[in-house]
PDB file of C-alpha atoms and ligand atoms in Angstrom:
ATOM      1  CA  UNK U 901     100.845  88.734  90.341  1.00  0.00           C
ATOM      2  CA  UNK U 902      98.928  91.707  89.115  1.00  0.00           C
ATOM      3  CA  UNK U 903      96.697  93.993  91.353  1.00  0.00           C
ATOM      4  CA  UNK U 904      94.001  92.654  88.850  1.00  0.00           C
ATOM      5  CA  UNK U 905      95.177  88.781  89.250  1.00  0.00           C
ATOM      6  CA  UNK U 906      95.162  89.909  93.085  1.00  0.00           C
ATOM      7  CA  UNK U 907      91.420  91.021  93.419  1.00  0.00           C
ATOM      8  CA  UNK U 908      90.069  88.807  91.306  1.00  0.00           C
ATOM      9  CA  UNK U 909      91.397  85.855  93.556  1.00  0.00           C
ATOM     10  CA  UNK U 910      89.918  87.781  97.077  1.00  0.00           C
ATOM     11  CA  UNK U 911      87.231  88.816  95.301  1.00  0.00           C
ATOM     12  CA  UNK U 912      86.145  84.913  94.897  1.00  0.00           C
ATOM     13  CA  UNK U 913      88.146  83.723  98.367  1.00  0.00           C
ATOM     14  CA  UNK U 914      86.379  86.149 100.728  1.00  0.00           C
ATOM     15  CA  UNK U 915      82.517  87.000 101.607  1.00  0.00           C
ATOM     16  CA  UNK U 916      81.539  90.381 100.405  1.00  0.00           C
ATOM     17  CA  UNK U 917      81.177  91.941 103.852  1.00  0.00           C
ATOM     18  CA  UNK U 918      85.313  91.163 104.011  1.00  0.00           C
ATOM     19  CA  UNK U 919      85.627  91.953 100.322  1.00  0.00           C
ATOM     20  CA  UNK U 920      84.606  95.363 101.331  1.00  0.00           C
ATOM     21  CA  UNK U 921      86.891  96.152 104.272  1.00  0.00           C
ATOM     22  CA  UNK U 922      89.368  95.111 102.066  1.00  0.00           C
ATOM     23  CA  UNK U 923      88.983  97.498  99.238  1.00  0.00           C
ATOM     24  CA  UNK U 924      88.716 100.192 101.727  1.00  0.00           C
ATOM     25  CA  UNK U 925      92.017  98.812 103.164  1.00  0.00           C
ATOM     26  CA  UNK U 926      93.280  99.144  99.399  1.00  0.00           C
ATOM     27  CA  UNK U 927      92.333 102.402  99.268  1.00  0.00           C
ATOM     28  CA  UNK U 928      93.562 103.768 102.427  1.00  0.00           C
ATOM     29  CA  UNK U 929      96.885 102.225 101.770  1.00  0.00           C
ATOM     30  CA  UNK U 930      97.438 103.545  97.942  1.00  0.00           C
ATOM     31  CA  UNK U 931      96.567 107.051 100.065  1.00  0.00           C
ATOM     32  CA  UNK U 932      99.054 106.907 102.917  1.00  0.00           C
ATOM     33  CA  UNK U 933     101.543 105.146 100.157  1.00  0.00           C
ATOM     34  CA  UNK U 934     101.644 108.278  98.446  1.00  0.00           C
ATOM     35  CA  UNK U 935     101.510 110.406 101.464  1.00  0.00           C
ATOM     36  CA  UNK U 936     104.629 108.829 103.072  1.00  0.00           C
ATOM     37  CA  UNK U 937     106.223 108.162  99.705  1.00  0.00           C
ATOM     38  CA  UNK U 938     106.486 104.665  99.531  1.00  0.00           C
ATOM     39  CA  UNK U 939     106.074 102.235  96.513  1.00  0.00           C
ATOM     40  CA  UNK U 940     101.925 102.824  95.888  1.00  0.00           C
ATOM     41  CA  UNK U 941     101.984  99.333  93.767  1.00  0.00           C
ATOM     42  CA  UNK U 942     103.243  97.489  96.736  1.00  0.00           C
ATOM     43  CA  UNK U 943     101.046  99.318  98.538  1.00  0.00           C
ATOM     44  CA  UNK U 944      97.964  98.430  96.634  1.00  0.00           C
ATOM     45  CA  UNK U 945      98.767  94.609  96.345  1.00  0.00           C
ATOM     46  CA  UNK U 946      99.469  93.752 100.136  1.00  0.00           C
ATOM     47  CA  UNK U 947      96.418  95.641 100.486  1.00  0.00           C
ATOM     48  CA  UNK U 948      94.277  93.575  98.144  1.00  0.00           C
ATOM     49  CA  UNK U 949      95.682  90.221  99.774  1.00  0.00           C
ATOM     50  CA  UNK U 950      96.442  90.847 102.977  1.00  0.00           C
ATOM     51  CA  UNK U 951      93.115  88.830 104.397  1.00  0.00           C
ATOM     52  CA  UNK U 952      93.238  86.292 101.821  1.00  0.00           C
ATOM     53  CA  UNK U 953      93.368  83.505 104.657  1.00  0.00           C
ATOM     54  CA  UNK U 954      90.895  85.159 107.183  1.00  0.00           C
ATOM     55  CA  UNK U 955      88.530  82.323 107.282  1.00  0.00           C
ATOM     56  CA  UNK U 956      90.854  79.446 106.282  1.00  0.00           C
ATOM     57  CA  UNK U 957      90.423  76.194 108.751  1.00  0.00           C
ATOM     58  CA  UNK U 958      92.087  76.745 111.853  1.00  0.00           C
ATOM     59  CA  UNK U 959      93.306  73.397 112.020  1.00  0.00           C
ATOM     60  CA  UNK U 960      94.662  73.846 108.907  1.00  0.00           C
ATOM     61  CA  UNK U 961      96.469  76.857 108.947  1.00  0.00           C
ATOM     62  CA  UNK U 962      97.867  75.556 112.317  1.00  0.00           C
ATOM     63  CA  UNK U 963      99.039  72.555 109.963  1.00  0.00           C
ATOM     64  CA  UNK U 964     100.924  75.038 108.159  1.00  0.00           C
ATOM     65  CA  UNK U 965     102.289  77.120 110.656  1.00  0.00           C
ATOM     66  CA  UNK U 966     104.122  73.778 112.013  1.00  0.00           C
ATOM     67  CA  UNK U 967     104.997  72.570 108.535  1.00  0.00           C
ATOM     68  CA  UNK U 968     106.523  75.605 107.112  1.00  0.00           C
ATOM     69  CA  UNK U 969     108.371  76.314 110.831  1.00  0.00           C
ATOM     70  CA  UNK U 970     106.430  79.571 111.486  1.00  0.00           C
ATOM     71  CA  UNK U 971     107.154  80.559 115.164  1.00  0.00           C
ATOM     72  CA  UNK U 972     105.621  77.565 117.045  1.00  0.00           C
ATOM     73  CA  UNK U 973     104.446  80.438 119.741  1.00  0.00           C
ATOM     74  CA  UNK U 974     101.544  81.190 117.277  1.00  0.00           C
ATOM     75  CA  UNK U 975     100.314  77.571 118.273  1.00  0.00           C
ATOM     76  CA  UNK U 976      99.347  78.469 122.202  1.00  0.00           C
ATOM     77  CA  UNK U 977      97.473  82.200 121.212  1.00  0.00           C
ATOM     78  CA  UNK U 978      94.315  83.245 118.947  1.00  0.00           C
ATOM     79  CA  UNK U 979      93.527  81.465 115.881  1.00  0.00           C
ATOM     80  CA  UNK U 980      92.822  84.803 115.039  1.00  0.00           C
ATOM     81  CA  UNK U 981      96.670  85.718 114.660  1.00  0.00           C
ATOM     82  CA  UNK U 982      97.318  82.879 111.894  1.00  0.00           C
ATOM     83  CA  UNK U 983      95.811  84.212 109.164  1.00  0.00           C
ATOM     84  CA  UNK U 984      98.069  87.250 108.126  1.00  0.00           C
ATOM     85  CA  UNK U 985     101.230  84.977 108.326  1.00  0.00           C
ATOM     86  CA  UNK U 986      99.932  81.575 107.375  1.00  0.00           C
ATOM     87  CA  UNK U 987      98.734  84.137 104.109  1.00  0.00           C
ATOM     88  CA  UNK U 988     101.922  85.390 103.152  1.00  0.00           C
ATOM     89  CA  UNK U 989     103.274  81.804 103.352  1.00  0.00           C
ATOM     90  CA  UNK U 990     100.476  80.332 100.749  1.00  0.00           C
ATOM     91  CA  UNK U 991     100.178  83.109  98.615  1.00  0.00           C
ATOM     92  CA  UNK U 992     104.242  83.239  98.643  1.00  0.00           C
ATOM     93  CA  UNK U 993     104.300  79.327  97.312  1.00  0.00           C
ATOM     94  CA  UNK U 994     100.969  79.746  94.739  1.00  0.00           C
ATOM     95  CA  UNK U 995     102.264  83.281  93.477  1.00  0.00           C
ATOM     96  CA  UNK U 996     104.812  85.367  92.503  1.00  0.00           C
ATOM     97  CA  UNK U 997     104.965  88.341  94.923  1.00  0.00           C
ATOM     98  CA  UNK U 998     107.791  90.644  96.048  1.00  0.00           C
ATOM     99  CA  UNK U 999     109.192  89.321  99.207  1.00  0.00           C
ATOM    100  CA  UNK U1000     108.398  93.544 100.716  1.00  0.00           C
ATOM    101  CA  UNK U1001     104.448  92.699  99.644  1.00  0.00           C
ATOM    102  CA  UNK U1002     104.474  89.110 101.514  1.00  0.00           C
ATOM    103  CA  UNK U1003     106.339  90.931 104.196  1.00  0.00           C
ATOM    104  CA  UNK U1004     103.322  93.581 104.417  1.00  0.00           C
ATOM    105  CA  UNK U1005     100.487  90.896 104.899  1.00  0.00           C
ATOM    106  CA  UNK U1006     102.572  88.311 107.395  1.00  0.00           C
ATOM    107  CA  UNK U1007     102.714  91.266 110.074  1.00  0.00           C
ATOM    108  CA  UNK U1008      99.642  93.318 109.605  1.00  0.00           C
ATOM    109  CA  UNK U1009      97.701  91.505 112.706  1.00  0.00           C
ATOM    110  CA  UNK U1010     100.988  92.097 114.795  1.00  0.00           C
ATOM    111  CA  UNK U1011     103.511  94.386 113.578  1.00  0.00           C
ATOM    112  CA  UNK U1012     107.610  93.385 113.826  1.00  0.00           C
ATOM    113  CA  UNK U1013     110.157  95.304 115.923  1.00  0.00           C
ATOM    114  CA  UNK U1014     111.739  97.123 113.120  1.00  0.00           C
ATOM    115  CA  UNK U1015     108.966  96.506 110.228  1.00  0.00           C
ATOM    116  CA  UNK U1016     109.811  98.494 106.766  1.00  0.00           C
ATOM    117  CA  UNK U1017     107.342 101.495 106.252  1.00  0.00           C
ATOM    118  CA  UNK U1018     105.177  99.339 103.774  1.00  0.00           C
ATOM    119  CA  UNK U1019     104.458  97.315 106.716  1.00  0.00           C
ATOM    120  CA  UNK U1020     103.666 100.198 108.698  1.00  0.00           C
ATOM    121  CA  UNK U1021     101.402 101.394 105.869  1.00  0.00           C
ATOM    122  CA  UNK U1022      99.473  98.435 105.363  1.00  0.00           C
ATOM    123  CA  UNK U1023      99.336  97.914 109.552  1.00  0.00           C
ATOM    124  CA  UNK U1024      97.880 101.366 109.543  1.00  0.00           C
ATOM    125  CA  UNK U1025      95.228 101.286 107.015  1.00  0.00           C
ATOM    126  CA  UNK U1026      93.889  97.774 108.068  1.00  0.00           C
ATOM    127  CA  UNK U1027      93.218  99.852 111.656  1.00  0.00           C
ATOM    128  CA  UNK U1028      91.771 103.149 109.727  1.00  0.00           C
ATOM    129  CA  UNK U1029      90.058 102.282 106.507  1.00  0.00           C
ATOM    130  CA  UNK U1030      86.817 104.184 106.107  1.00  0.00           C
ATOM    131  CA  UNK U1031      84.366 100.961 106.787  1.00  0.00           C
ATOM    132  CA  UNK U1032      85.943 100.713 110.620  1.00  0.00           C
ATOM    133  CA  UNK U1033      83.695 101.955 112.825  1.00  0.00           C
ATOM    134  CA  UNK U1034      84.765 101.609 117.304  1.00  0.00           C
ATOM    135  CA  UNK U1035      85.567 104.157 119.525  1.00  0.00           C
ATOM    136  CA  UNK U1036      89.055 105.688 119.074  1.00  0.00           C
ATOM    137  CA  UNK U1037      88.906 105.183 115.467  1.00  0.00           C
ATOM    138  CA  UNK U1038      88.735 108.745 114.357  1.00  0.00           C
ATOM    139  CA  UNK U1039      91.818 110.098 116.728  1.00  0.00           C
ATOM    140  CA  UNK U1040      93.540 107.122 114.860  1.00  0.00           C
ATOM    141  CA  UNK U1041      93.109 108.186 111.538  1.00  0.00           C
ATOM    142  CA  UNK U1042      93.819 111.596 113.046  1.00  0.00           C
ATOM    143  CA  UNK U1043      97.424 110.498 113.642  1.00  0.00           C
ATOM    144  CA  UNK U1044      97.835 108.763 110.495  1.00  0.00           C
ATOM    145  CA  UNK U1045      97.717 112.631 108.949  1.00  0.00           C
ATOM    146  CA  UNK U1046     100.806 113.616 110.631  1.00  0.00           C
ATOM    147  CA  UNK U1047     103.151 110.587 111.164  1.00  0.00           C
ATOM    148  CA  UNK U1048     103.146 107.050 110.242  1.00  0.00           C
ATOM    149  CA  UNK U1049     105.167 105.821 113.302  1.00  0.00           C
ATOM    150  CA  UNK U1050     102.565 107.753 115.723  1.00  0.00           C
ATOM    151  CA  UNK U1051     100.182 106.197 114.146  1.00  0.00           C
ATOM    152  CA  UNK U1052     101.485 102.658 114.362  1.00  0.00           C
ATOM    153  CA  UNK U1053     102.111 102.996 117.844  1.00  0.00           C
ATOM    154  CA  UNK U1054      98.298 104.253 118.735  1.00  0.00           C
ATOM    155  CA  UNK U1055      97.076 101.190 116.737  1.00  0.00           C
ATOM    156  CA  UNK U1056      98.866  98.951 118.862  1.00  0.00           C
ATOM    157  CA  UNK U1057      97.728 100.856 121.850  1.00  0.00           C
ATOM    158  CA  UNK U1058      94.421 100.816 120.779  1.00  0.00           C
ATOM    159  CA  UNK U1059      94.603  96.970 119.983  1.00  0.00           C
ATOM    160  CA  UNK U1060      96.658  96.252 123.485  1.00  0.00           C
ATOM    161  CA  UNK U1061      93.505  97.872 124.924  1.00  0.00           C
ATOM    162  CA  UNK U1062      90.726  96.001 123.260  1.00  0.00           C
ATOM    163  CA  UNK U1063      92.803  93.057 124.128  1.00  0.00           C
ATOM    164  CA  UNK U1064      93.204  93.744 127.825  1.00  0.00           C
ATOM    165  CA  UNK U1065      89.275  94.671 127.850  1.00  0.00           C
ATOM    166  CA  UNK U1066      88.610  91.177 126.566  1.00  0.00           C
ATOM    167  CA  UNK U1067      90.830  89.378 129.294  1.00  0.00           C
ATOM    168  CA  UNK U1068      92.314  87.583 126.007  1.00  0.00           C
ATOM    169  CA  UNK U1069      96.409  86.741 125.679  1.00  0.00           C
ATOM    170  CA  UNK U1070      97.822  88.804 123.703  1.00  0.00           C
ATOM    171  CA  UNK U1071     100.715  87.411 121.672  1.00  0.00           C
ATOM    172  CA  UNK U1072     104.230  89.187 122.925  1.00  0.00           C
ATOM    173  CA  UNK U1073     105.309  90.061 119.334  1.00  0.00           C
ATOM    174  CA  UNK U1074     102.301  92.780 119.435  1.00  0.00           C
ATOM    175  CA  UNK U1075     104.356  93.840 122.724  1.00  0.00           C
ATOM    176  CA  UNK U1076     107.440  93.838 120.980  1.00  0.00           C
ATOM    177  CA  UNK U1077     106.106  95.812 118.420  1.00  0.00           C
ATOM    178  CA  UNK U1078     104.702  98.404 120.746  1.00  0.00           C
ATOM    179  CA  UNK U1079     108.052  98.788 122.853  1.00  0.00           C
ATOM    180  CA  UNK U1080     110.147  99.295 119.748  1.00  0.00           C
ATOM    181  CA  UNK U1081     108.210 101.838 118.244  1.00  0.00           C
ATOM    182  CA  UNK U1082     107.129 103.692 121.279  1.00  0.00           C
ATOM    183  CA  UNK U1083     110.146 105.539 122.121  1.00  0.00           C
ATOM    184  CA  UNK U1084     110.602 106.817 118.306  1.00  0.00           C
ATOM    185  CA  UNK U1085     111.831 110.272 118.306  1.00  0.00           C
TER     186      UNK U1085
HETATM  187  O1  LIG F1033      91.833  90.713 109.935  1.00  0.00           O
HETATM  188  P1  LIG F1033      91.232  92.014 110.423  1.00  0.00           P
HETATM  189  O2  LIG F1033      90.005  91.812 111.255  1.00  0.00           O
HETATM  190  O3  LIG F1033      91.001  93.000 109.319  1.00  0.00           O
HETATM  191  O4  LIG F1033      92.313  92.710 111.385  1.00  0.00           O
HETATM  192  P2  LIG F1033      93.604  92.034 112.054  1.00  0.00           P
HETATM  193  O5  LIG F1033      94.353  91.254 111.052  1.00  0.00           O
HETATM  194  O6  LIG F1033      94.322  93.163 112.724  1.00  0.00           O
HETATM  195  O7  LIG F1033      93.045  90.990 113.103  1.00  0.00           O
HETATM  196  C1  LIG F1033      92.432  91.471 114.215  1.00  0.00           C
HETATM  197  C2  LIG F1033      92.117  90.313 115.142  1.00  0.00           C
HETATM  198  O8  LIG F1033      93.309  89.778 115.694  1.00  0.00           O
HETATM  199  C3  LIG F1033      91.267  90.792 116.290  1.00  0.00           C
HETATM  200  O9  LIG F1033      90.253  89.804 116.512  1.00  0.00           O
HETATM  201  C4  LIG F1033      92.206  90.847 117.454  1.00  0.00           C
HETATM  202  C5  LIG F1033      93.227  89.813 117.104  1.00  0.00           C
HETATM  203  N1  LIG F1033      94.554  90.141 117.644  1.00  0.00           N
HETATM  204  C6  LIG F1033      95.418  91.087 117.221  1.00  0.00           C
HETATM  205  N2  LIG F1033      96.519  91.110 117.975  1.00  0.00           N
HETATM  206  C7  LIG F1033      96.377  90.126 118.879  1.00  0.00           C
HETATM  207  C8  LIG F1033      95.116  89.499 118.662  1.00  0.00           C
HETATM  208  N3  LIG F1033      94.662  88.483 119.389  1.00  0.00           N
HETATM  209  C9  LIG F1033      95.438  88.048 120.390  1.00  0.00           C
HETATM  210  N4  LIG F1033      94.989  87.053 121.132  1.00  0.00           N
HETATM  211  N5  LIG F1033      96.662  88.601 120.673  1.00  0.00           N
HETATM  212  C10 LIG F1033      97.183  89.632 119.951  1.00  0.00           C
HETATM  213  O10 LIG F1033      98.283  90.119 120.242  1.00  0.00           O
HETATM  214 FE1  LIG F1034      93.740  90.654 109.046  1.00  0.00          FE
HETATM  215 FE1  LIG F1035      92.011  93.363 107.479  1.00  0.00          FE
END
């Protein structure tokens, strides 16, 4: 699939108000791609799709989370959490993507222990792009200047926090993801 396939598809899929975070997304990723020196074309694409199931049915993305044997844990948190893996999995059968692009989109709500640096990238950018506006924001795109992984772990800190604040469960891989890259060097 082509970055113009690509935003032609969200372009049509998702209201303009989500349209717009995600070409800011886009273009915060192609920035830090080139920053951190990874593959900008990757980058770009993850970028472009990474919402495309944002306001899917929950019912049916929890359809497909049991169907395609997604981690059955997603079942008992936020709807919220499906859409960035229940994504990867549709655009994955309906297109052909790199698996490090699909990759990209299934863990930008949550991060992975261990995720590649595209992941990181896109994980980033979704947190920083110049359309987010909440408190915190700006020392977050602060860290993004001087090192990915810092920056990764004050987006989950910042998300653990907003998640606390809101007395909501929050889903132990965004844990996992925090105590993994916390103690980075
Ligand atoms: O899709 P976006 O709004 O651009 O951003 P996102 O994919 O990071 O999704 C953010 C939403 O997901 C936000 O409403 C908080 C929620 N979320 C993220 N991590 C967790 C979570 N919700 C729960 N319950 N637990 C989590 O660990
Ligand atoms: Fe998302
Ligand atoms: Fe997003």
């Amino acid at each position: 699939m082509t970055f113009e396939e690509a935003k032609a598809l969200i372009e049509q899929t998702l209201p303009e108000k989500r349209f717009i975070h995600t070409l800011g997304v886009v273009e915060t990723a192609e920035r830090l791609a080139k920053k951190y020196g990874e593959n900008v074309e990757q980058a770009r694409l993850a970028a472009m799709l990474h919402d495309y199931a944002k306001y899917f049915d929950a019912a049916e993305m929890r359809q497909v989370v049991r169907e395609a044997g997604l981690d059955s844990n997603l079942l008992e948190y936020d709807d919220e959490l499906l859409h960035a893996p229940v994504g990867a999995v549709l655009l994955g059968r309906a297109y052909h993507l790199e698996p490090a692009v699909l990759s990209a989109i299934r863990n930008h709500t949550t991060g992975e222990p261990g995720m590649s640096r595209l992941d990181q990238i896109l994980f980033v950018a979704d947190a920083i792009e110049p359309n987010r506006q909440y408190p915190g924001v700006e020392r977050l795109r602060m860290e993004a200047e001087h090192s990915l992984e810092a920056a990764v772990v004050a987006t989950l800190r910042q998300t653990i926090q907003f998640l606390l604040n809101k007395s909501v469960r929050i889903f132990p891989l965004t844990i996992e993801t925090y105590n993994d890259f916390v103690n980075l060097p």
